PDB file of C-alpha atoms in Angstrom:
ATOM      1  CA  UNK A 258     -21.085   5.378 -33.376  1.00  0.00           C
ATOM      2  CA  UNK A 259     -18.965   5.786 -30.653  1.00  0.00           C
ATOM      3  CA  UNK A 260     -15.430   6.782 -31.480  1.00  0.00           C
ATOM      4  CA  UNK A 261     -12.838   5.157 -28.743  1.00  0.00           C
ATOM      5  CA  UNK A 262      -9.241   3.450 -29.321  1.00  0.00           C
ATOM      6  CA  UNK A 263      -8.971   0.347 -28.503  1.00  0.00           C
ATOM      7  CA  UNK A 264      -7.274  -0.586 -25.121  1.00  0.00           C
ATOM      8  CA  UNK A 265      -6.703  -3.443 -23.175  1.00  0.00           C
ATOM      9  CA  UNK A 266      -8.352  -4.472 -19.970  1.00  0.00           C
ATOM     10  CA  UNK A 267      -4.655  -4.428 -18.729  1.00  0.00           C
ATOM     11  CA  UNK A 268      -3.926  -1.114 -19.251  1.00  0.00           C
ATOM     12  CA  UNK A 269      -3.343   0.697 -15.598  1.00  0.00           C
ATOM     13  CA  UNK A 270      -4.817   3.950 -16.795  1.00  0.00           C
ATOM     14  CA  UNK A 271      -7.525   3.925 -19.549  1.00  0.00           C
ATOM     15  CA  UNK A 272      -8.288   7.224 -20.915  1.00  0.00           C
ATOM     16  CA  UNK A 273     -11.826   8.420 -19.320  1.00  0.00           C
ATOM     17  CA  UNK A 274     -13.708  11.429 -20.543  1.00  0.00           C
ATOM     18  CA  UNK A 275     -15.826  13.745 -18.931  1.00  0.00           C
ATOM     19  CA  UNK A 276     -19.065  11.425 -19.728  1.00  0.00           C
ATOM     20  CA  UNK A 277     -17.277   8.215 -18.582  1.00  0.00           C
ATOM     21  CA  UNK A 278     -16.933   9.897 -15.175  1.00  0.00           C
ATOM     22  CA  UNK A 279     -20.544  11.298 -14.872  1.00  0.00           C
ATOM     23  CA  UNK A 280     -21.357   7.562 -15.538  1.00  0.00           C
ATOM     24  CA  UNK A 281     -19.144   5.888 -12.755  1.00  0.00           C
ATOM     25  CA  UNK A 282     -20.227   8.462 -10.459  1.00  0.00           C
ATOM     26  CA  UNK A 283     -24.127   7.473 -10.531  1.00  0.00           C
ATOM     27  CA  UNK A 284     -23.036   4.219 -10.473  1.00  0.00           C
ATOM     28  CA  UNK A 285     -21.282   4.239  -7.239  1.00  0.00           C
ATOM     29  CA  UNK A 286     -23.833   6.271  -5.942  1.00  0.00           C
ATOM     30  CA  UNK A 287     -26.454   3.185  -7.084  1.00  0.00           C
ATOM     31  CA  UNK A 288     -25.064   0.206  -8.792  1.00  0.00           C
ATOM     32  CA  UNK A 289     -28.772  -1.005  -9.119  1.00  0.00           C
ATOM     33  CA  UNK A 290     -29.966   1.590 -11.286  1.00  0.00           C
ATOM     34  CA  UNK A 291     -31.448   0.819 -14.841  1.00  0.00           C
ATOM     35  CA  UNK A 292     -29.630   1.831 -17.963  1.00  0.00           C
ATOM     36  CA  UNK A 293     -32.550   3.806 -19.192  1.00  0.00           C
ATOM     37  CA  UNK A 294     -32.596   5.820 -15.908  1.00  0.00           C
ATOM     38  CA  UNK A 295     -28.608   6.028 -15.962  1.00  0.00           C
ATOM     39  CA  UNK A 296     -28.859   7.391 -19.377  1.00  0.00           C
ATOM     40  CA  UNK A 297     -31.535  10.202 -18.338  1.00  0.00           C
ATOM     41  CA  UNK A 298     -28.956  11.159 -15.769  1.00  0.00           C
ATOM     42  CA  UNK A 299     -26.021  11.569 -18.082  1.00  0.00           C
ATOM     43  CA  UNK A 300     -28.008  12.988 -20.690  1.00  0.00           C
ATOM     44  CA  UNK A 301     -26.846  10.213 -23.328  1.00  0.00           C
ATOM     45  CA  UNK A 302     -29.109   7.494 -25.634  1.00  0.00           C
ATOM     46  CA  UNK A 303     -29.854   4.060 -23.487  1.00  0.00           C
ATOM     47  CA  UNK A 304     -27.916   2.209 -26.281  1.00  0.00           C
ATOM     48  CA  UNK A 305     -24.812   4.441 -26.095  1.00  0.00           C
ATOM     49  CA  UNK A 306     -24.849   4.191 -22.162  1.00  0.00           C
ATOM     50  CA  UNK A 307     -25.063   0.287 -22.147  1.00  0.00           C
ATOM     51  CA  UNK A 308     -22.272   0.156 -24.848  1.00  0.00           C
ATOM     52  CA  UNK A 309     -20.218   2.794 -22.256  1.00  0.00           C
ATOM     53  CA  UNK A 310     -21.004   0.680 -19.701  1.00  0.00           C
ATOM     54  CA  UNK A 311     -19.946  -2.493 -21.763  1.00  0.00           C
ATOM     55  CA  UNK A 312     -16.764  -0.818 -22.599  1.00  0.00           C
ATOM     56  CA  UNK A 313     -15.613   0.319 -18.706  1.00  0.00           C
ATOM     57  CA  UNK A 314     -16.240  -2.896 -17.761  1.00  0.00           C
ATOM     58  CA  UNK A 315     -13.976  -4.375 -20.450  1.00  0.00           C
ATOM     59  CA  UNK A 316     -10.817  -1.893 -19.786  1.00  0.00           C
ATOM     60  CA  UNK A 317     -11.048  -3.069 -16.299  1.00  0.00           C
ATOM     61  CA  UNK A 318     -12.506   0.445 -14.557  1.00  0.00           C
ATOM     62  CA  UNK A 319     -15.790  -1.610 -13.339  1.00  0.00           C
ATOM     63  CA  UNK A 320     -14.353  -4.071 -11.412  1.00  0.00           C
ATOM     64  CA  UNK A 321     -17.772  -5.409 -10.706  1.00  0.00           C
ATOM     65  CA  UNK A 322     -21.300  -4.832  -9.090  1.00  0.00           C
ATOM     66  CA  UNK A 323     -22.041  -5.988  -5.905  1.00  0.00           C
ATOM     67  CA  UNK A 324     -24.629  -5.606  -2.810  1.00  0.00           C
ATOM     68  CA  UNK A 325     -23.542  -4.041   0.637  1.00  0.00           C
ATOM     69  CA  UNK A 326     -24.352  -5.438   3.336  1.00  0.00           C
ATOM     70  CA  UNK A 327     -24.999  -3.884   6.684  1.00  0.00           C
ATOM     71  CA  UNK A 328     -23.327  -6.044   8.740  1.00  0.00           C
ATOM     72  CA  UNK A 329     -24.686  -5.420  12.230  1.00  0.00           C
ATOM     73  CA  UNK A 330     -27.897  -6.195  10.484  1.00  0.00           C
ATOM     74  CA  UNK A 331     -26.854  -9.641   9.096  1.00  0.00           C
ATOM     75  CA  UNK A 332     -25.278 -10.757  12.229  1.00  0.00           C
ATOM     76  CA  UNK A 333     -21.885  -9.915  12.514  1.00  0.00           C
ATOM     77  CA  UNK A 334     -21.958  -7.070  15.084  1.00  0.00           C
ATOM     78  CA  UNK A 335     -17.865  -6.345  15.612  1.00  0.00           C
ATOM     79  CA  UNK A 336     -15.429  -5.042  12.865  1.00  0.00           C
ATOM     80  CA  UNK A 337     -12.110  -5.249  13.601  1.00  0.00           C
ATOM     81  CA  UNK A 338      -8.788  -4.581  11.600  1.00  0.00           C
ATOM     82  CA  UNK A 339      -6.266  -6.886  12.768  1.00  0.00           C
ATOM     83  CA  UNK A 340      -2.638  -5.988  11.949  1.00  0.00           C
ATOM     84  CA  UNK A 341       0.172  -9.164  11.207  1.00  0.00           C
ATOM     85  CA  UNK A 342       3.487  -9.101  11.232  1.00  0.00           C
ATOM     86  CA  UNK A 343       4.485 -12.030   9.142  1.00  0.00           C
ATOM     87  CA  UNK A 344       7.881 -13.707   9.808  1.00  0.00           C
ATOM     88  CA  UNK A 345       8.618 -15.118   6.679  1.00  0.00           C
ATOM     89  CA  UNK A 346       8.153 -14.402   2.646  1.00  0.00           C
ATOM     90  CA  UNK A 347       6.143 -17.660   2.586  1.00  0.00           C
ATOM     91  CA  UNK A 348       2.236 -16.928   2.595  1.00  0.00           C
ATOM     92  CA  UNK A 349       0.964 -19.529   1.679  1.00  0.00           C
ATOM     93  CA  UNK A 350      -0.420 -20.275   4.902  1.00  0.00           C
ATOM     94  CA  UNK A 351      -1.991 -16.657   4.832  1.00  0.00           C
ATOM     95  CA  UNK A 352      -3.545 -17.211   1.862  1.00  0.00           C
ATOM     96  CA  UNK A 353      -5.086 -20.488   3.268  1.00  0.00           C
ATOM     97  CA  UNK A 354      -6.993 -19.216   5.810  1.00  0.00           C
ATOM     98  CA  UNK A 355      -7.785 -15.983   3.842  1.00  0.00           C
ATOM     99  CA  UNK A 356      -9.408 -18.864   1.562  1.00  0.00           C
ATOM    100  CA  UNK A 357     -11.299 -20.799   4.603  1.00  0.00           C
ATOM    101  CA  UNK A 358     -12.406 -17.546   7.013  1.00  0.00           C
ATOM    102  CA  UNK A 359     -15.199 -16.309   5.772  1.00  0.00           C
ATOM    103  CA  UNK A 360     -15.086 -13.477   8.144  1.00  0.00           C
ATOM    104  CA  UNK A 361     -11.800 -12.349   6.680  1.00  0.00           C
ATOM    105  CA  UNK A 362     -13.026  -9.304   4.892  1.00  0.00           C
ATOM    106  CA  UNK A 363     -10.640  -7.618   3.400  1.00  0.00           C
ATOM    107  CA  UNK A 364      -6.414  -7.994   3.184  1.00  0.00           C
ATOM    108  CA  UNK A 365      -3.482  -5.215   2.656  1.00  0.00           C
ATOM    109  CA  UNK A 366      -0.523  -6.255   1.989  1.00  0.00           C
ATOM    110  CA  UNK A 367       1.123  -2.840   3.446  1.00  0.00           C
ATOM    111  CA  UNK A 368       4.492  -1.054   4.311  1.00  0.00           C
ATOM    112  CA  UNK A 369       5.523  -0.695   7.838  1.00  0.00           C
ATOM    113  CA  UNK A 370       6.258  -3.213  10.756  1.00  0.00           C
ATOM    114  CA  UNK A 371       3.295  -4.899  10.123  1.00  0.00           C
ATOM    115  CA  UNK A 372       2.685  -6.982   7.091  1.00  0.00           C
ATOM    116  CA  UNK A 373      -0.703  -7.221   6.700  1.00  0.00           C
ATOM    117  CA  UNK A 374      -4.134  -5.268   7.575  1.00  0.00           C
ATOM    118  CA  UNK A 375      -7.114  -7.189   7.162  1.00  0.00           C
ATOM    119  CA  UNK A 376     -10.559  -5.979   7.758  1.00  0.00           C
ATOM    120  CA  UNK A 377     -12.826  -8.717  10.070  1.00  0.00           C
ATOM    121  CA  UNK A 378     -16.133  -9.052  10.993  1.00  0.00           C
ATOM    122  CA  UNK A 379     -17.097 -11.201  13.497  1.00  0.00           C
ATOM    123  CA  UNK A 380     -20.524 -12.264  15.416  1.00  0.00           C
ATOM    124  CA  UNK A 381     -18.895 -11.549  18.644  1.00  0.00           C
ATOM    125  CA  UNK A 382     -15.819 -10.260  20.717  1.00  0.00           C
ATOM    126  CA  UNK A 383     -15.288 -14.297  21.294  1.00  0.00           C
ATOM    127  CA  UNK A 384     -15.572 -14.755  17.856  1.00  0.00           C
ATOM    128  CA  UNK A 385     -13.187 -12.150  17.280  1.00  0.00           C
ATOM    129  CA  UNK A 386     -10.845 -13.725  19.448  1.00  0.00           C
ATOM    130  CA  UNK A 387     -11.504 -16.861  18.079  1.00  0.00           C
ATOM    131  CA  UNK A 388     -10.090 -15.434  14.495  1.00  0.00           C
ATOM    132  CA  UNK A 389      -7.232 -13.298  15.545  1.00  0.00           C
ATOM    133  CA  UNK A 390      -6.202 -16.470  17.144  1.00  0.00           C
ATOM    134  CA  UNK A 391      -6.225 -18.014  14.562  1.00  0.00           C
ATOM    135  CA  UNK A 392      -4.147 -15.540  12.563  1.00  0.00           C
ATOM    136  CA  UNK A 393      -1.586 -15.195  15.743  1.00  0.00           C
ATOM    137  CA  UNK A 394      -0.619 -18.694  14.837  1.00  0.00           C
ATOM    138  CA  UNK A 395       1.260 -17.066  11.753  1.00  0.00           C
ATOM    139  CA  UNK A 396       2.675 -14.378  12.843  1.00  0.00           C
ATOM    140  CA  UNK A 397       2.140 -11.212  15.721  1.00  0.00           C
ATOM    141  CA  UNK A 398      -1.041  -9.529  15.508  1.00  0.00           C
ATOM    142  CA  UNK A 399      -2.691  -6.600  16.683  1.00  0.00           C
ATOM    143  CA  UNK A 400      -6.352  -6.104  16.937  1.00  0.00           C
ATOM    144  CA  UNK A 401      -8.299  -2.307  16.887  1.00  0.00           C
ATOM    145  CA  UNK A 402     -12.030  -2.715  16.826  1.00  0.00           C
ATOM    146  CA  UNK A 403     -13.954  -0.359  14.927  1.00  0.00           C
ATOM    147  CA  UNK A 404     -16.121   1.709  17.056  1.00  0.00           C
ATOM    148  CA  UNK A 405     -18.197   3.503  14.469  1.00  0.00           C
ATOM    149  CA  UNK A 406     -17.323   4.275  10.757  1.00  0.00           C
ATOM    150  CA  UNK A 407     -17.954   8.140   9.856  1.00  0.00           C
ATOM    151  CA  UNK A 408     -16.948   7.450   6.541  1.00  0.00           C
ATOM    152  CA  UNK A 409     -17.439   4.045   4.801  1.00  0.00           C
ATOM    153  CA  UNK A 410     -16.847   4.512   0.886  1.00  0.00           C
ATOM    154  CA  UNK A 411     -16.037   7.505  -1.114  1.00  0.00           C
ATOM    155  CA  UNK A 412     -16.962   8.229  -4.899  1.00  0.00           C
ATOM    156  CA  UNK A 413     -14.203   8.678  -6.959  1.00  0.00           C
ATOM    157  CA  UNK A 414     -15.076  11.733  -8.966  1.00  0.00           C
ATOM    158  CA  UNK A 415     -12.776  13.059 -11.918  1.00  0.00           C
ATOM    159  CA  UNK A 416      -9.662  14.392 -11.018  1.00  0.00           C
ATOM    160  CA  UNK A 417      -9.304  18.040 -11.381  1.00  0.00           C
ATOM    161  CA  UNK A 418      -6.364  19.012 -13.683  1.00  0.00           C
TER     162      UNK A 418
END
């Protein structure tokens, strides 16, 4: 029986051991692998992983599993991060057509003289300029293609003491 005190999903830092690590690390590395294989990995029963599992997903450390897609390969060959600078504390209209652009990938709500960084992919450079338009009718925006991405995601590995 495992032996863990009870915490909320709401906690902002959840105790993790050494094992709970070991676990999110393979599963970064490959969200799709079985339990029975992620338990050979860790070196722990299938039934003790699942309930591990069961429990980091509870406290809110899994925030979910999902597929990545490569982007170029799906049709949307630019990425873009457009910067706003929003004039007002009102966003509802941001969140609006963060709700109805699908192509709106990701959104920061960041320090600085800009308001917001969001993340865009688009099928083209006119598509591109089709969205940014869009989002220059809220506030001033600045737009930096991506190139190429050298690095796209990290694992988060324990934190050394």
């Amino acid at each position: 029986m495992a032996r863990y005190s009870a915490r909320v999903a709401d906690d902002p830092a959840p105790t993790l051991d050494r094992l709970d690590w070991r676990l999110l690390e393979q599963l970064q590395r490959d969200g799709r692998v079985s339990v029975a294989e992620l338990a050979r990995r860790v070196n722990l029963g299938p039934t003790a992983t699942a309930d591990r599992i069961r429990r980091l997903t509870d406290l809110g450390v899994i925030a979910g599993f999902r597929a990545d897609l490569d982007l170029e390969r799906v049709g949307y060959t630019v990425v873009a991060f457009v910067r706003l600078a929003y004039p007002s504390g009102n966003y509802r209209a941001l969140h609006a057509e963060l709700e109805r652009t699908q192509e709106l990938l990701e959104c920061h709500h960041v320090t600085g003289d800009d308001c917001f960084v969001l993340k865009v992919a688009a099928r083209s450079m006119r598509h591109l300029e089709e969205i940014a338009g869009r989002l220059a009718t809220l506030g001033s925006v600045t737009t930096s293609v991506v190139y190429s991405s050298p690095l796209v995601s990290r694992v988060i590995t324990q934190p050394q003491p």
